Short mmCIF file of C-alpha atoms in Angstrom, two decimals:
data_model
loop_
_atom_site.label_atom_id
_atom_site.label_comp_id
_atom_site.label_asym_id
_atom_site.label_seq_id
_atom_site.Cartn_x
_atom_site.Cartn_y
_atom_site.Cartn_z
CA MET A 1 -2.71 11.79 -9.09
CA THR A 2 -4.93 11.66 -6.20
CA LEU A 3 -4.30 9.99 -2.74
CA VAL A 4 -7.25 9.52 -0.71
CA LEU A 5 -6.89 9.61 3.15
CA PRO A 6 -9.21 8.93 5.78
CA PRO A 7 -10.90 11.12 8.52
CA ARG A 8 -8.05 10.38 11.17
CA LEU A 9 -4.68 10.66 10.41
CA THR A 10 -1.82 9.29 12.38
CA ALA A 11 1.63 10.80 12.56
CA SER A 12 2.85 8.63 9.82
CA ALA A 13 -0.09 9.32 7.65
CA ARG A 14 0.59 13.12 7.85
CA ARG A 15 4.27 12.41 6.96
CA LEU A 16 3.15 10.49 3.93
CA ARG A 17 0.57 13.12 2.79
CA ASP A 18 3.56 15.52 3.06
CA ALA A 19 5.74 13.43 0.88
CA ALA A 20 2.50 13.26 -1.82
CA HIS A 21 2.31 17.32 -1.84
CA ARG A 22 5.95 17.55 -2.11
CA ARG A 23 5.90 15.22 -5.05
CA GLY A 24 3.05 17.02 -6.61
CA LEU A 25 0.30 14.96 -6.01
CA ARG A 26 -3.36 15.96 -4.84
CA THR A 27 -4.54 14.58 -1.60
CA VAL A 28 -8.26 14.59 -0.26
CA GLN A 29 -8.88 13.35 3.33
CA LEU A 30 -12.63 12.18 3.65
CA GLY A 31 -14.49 13.33 6.53
CA SER A 32 -16.49 9.79 6.79
CA PHE A 33 -16.76 6.75 4.73
CA GLU A 34 -18.87 8.32 2.23
CA VAL A 35 -17.45 9.23 -1.14
CA PRO A 36 -18.09 12.53 -2.30
CA ALA A 37 -20.36 12.58 -5.93
CA GLY A 38 -17.58 12.95 -8.72
CA LEU A 39 -14.59 12.20 -6.84
CA ARG A 40 -12.15 10.76 -8.71
CA ALA A 41 -8.85 9.11 -6.94
CA ASP A 42 -5.91 6.56 -7.92
CA HIS A 43 -4.69 5.66 -4.76
CA LEU A 44 -5.44 5.28 -0.90
CA HIS A 45 -3.79 4.83 2.42
CA ALA A 46 -6.00 4.12 5.16
CA GLY A 47 -7.51 1.12 7.33
CA PRO A 48 -8.98 -1.99 6.14
CA GLY A 49 -12.57 -0.72 7.07
CA PHE A 50 -12.23 2.56 5.23
CA ALA A 51 -10.65 0.75 2.10
CA ASP A 52 -13.39 -1.83 1.96
CA VAL A 53 -15.91 0.82 1.55
CA VAL A 54 -14.13 3.65 -0.24
CA ALA A 55 -11.81 1.29 -2.68
CA PRO A 56 -14.34 -0.26 -4.77
CA LEU A 57 -16.23 3.12 -5.31
CA LEU A 58 -13.14 4.71 -6.40
CA GLY A 59 -11.94 1.71 -8.59
CA ILE A 60 -8.98 1.46 -6.39
CA ALA A 61 -7.51 -2.03 -5.77
CA PRO A 62 -5.70 -2.57 -2.58
CA LEU A 63 -3.09 -5.42 -2.54
CA GLU A 64 -2.47 -7.51 0.29
CA ALA A 65 -0.75 -10.94 1.24
CA GLU A 66 -2.66 -14.32 1.01
CA PRO A 67 -4.41 -14.88 4.20
CA GLY A 68 -2.39 -18.25 4.78
CA TRP A 69 0.88 -16.69 3.58
CA LEU A 70 2.63 -17.17 6.81
CA THR A 71 1.64 -20.79 7.12
CA GLY A 72 3.29 -21.61 3.93
CA LEU A 73 6.82 -20.43 5.32
CA PRO A 74 9.37 -23.21 6.45
CA ARG A 75 9.78 -23.25 10.18
CA GLU A 76 13.31 -21.95 10.38
CA LEU A 77 11.92 -18.82 9.01
CA THR A 78 8.88 -18.31 11.51
CA ARG A 79 10.66 -20.19 14.56
CA ARG A 80 6.95 -21.08 15.82
CA GLU A 81 4.30 -23.15 14.38
CA ILE A 82 1.29 -21.36 12.68
CA THR A 83 -2.02 -22.27 11.29
CA LEU A 84 -4.86 -20.60 9.64
CA VAL A 85 -8.29 -22.00 10.72
CA ALA A 86 -11.87 -20.50 10.82
CA ILE A 87 -12.52 -18.92 14.07
CA GLY A 88 -15.23 -21.60 14.50
CA GLU A 89 -12.42 -24.29 14.95
CA ALA A 90 -10.18 -21.83 17.04
CA TYR A 91 -13.12 -21.85 19.63
CA GLU A 92 -12.21 -25.36 20.53
CA LEU A 93 -8.52 -24.59 21.56
CA ARG A 94 -7.85 -25.34 24.90
CA ARG A 95 -4.21 -23.80 25.40
CA PRO A 96 -2.87 -20.34 25.21
CA ALA A 97 -1.99 -18.89 21.75
CA PHE A 98 -1.36 -15.75 19.88
CA ILE A 99 -4.45 -15.42 17.66
CA LYS A 100 -4.99 -12.61 15.26
CA SER A 101 -6.72 -11.49 11.91
CA PRO A 102 -4.63 -12.40 8.55
CA ASN A 103 -5.17 -8.96 7.22
CA ASP A 104 -7.20 -6.70 9.39
CA LYS A 105 -8.20 -5.94 12.96
CA THR A 106 -11.44 -8.18 12.95
CA ILE A 107 -9.99 -10.14 15.92
CA PRO A 108 -7.64 -8.47 18.25
CA ALA A 109 -3.88 -9.57 17.89
CA MET A 110 -3.05 -10.84 21.42
CA ILE A 111 -2.39 -13.90 23.74
CA TYR A 112 -5.83 -15.90 24.38
CA THR A 113 -5.63 -18.22 27.01
CA ASP A 114 -7.86 -20.40 25.33
CA GLY A 115 -10.24 -20.33 22.41
CA SER A 116 -13.23 -19.45 24.69
CA ARG A 117 -11.64 -15.89 25.11
CA LEU A 118 -12.15 -14.88 21.36
CA PRO A 119 -15.14 -12.70 20.28
CA GLY A 120 -18.33 -15.30 20.07
CA PRO A 121 -20.37 -15.99 17.18
CA ASP A 122 -22.78 -13.37 18.07
CA ALA A 123 -20.26 -10.92 16.85
CA VAL A 124 -18.16 -12.61 14.42
CA ASP A 125 -18.84 -15.04 11.54
CA ARG A 126 -17.77 -18.57 12.45
CA ARG A 127 -16.21 -18.67 9.09
CA THR A 128 -14.05 -15.80 9.66
CA PRO A 129 -10.27 -17.11 9.29
CA VAL A 130 -7.46 -16.28 12.18
CA LEU A 131 -4.04 -17.31 12.38
CA VAL A 132 -3.16 -19.22 15.46
CA SER A 133 0.48 -19.20 16.47
CA ASP A 134 2.78 -20.56 19.19
CA ILE A 135 3.61 -17.79 21.74
CA VAL A 136 6.88 -16.18 21.28
CA ASP A 137 9.07 -13.28 22.56
CA PHE A 138 10.29 -11.00 19.76
CA THR A 139 13.19 -9.30 21.63
CA ALA A 140 13.38 -6.59 18.33
CA GLU A 141 10.96 -6.00 15.79
CA TYR A 142 11.42 -4.16 12.39
CA ARG A 143 8.94 -3.24 9.52
CA LEU A 144 10.32 -3.45 6.07
CA HIS A 145 8.66 -1.89 2.99
CA VAL A 146 9.00 -3.88 -0.12
CA LEU A 147 8.70 -2.99 -4.04
CA ASP A 148 9.30 -4.88 -6.77
CA ALA A 149 11.17 -7.91 -4.56
CA VAL A 150 13.51 -4.88 -3.18
CA VAL A 151 13.74 -4.06 0.54
CA TYR A 152 12.74 -0.11 -0.23
CA ALA A 153 12.78 1.30 3.34
CA GLY A 154 12.53 0.17 6.87
CA SER A 155 12.50 1.18 10.37
CA GLN A 156 12.74 -0.61 13.74
CA TYR A 157 9.54 -0.21 15.95
CA ALA A 158 9.74 -2.32 18.99
CA VAL A 159 11.93 -3.83 21.80
CA HIS A 160 10.27 -6.70 23.95
CA GLY A 161 6.79 -5.79 22.70
CA ARG A 162 7.35 -2.09 23.62
CA LEU A 163 7.54 0.75 21.28
CA HIS A 164 11.10 1.58 20.04
CA LEU A 165 11.75 3.70 17.06
CA GLY A 166 15.00 3.55 15.07
CA PRO A 167 16.63 2.86 11.85
CA PRO A 168 16.68 -0.88 10.63
CA SER A 169 19.69 -2.85 11.71
CA THR A 170 21.86 -4.30 8.66
CA GLU A 171 21.05 -7.67 10.07
CA ALA A 172 17.20 -7.09 9.71
CA LEU A 173 17.74 -5.55 6.10
CA ALA A 174 19.93 -8.61 5.10
CA PHE A 175 17.48 -11.18 6.57
CA GLY A 176 14.41 -9.28 4.74
CA ALA A 177 16.36 -9.19 1.56
CA ASP A 178 17.02 -13.11 1.58
CA LEU A 179 13.43 -13.66 2.60
CA ILE A 180 12.44 -11.85 -0.36
CA ALA A 181 14.79 -13.28 -2.69
CA GLY A 182 13.21 -16.87 -1.60
CA PHE A 183 9.40 -15.97 -1.15
CA GLY A 184 9.06 -12.65 -2.79
CA HIS A 185 7.02 -14.40 -5.44
CA THR A 186 4.45 -15.57 -3.09
CA LEU A 187 3.97 -11.65 -2.18
CA PRO A 188 2.25 -8.78 -3.84
CA SER A 189 4.68 -6.32 -5.78
CA ALA A 190 4.14 -3.88 -3.09
CA ILE A 191 3.90 -5.16 0.63
CA VAL A 192 5.20 -4.49 4.05
CA VAL A 193 7.20 -7.33 5.87
CA ASP A 194 7.66 -7.55 9.70
CA VAL A 195 11.04 -9.23 10.97
CA GLY A 196 12.27 -9.53 14.30
CA LEU A 197 14.44 -11.57 16.68
CA VAL A 198 13.55 -14.74 18.45
CA GLU A 199 15.97 -16.20 20.93
CA GLY A 200 18.78 -14.41 18.86
CA CYS A 201 17.43 -15.97 15.56
CA TRP A 202 15.56 -13.91 12.75
CA ALA A 203 12.17 -14.54 12.09
CA VAL A 204 9.26 -13.36 9.95
CA ILE A 205 6.64 -11.94 12.25
CA GLU A 206 3.76 -11.06 9.58
CA ALA A 207 3.19 -9.65 6.14
CA ASN A 208 0.93 -6.53 6.04
CA ALA A 209 -0.86 -4.33 3.36
CA ALA A 210 1.62 -1.37 2.65
CA TRP A 211 -1.65 1.01 2.01
CA ALA A 212 -2.96 0.18 5.61
CA SER A 213 0.49 0.10 7.60
CA GLY A 214 2.43 2.93 9.53
CA ALA A 215 6.04 3.91 8.44
CA TYR A 216 7.33 4.49 11.85
CA VAL A 217 10.69 6.36 10.94
CA ALA A 218 11.26 4.94 7.73
CA ASP A 219 11.94 7.70 4.89
CA PRO A 220 8.23 8.67 3.93
CA ASP A 221 9.21 9.37 0.31
CA LEU A 222 10.20 5.95 -0.12
CA VAL A 223 7.18 4.64 1.62
CA LEU A 224 5.32 6.63 -0.59
CA ASP A 225 6.51 4.65 -3.77
CA VAL A 226 5.00 1.35 -1.97
CA VAL A 227 1.90 2.76 -0.87
CA LEU A 228 0.94 3.98 -4.44
CA ARG A 229 1.59 0.64 -5.95
CA ALA A 230 -0.04 -1.21 -3.03
CA ALA A 231 -3.29 0.52 -3.57
CA SER A 232 -3.64 1.89 -7.44
CA PRO A 233 -6.26 1.90 -9.91
CA THR A 234 -7.69 -1.48 -10.60
CA ALA A 235 -7.11 -0.91 -14.31
CA SER A 236 -3.20 -0.49 -13.63
CA VAL A 237 -3.02 -3.80 -11.87
CA THR A 238 -0.67 -6.24 -13.68
CA ALA A 239 -1.52 -10.06 -13.92
CA ARG A 240 1.03 -11.19 -11.38
CA ASP A 241 -0.65 -8.68 -8.70
CA ARG A 242 -4.50 -9.87 -9.56
CA GLN A 243 -4.42 -12.50 -7.05
CA PHE A 244 -3.51 -10.20 -4.42
CA VAL A 245 -6.15 -7.98 -4.74
CA ARG A 246 -8.04 -7.83 -1.28
CA ARG A 247 -11.41 -9.67 -1.02
CA PRO A 248 -12.87 -8.71 2.28
CA GLN A 249 -13.85 -11.85 4.49
CA PRO A 250 -17.45 -12.26 6.33
CA THR A 251 -17.28 -10.76 9.67
CA ALA A 252 -20.86 -10.42 10.75
CA ALA A 253 -22.90 -13.19 12.42
CA LEU A 254 -25.18 -15.17 10.28
#
């Protein structure tokens, strides 16, 4: 098996590469978004932009959550109101909100004082979906790698919005397990879910594609298991996971 990597590797990606080597897997780090003639590969670990170009050429199917997944969760699991709208509609917002792209970084994830602060229609297709959320303060944040409805690996990554690495708490793992027990059927078989504390209550932050997510201090050997499933040969994708194969959204202005 071969794992394809992008031109630039984060520290997390290097640990994943090393874990792949320990397992006897071949890795190929491309120098650009161009795929060399004759390259055969089975898996991928990279950002969405790289995946959108490279994965189709190699017959790799990256899995991700549905864009509106967060909006389908009950309020007691998110602790905030979240809606999925086209950015053209979000331009009309006249209140502060936390706004982000559902599954990539087309729209920078941040607090916007109002919709006029978003990237304009000259830069982004008005149909581009965005998640609009109430502003909350996550006092602690954790990343959980999930495989086949099991919380497989985890790491703390932030405190009050600032990088703070450490092992996942027992409570974070328990909340993640309960979440997956109730809503795992709405996610692909391999995914990352971020959770955190809001005013002392556990809440879901977001779901991220495992093939595009950093592992922080989670066990890279366990994370590798999740990544290999999350971006695997198209022919190997199960009927259950086909609905979660990434379909890039339009981002260029018309």
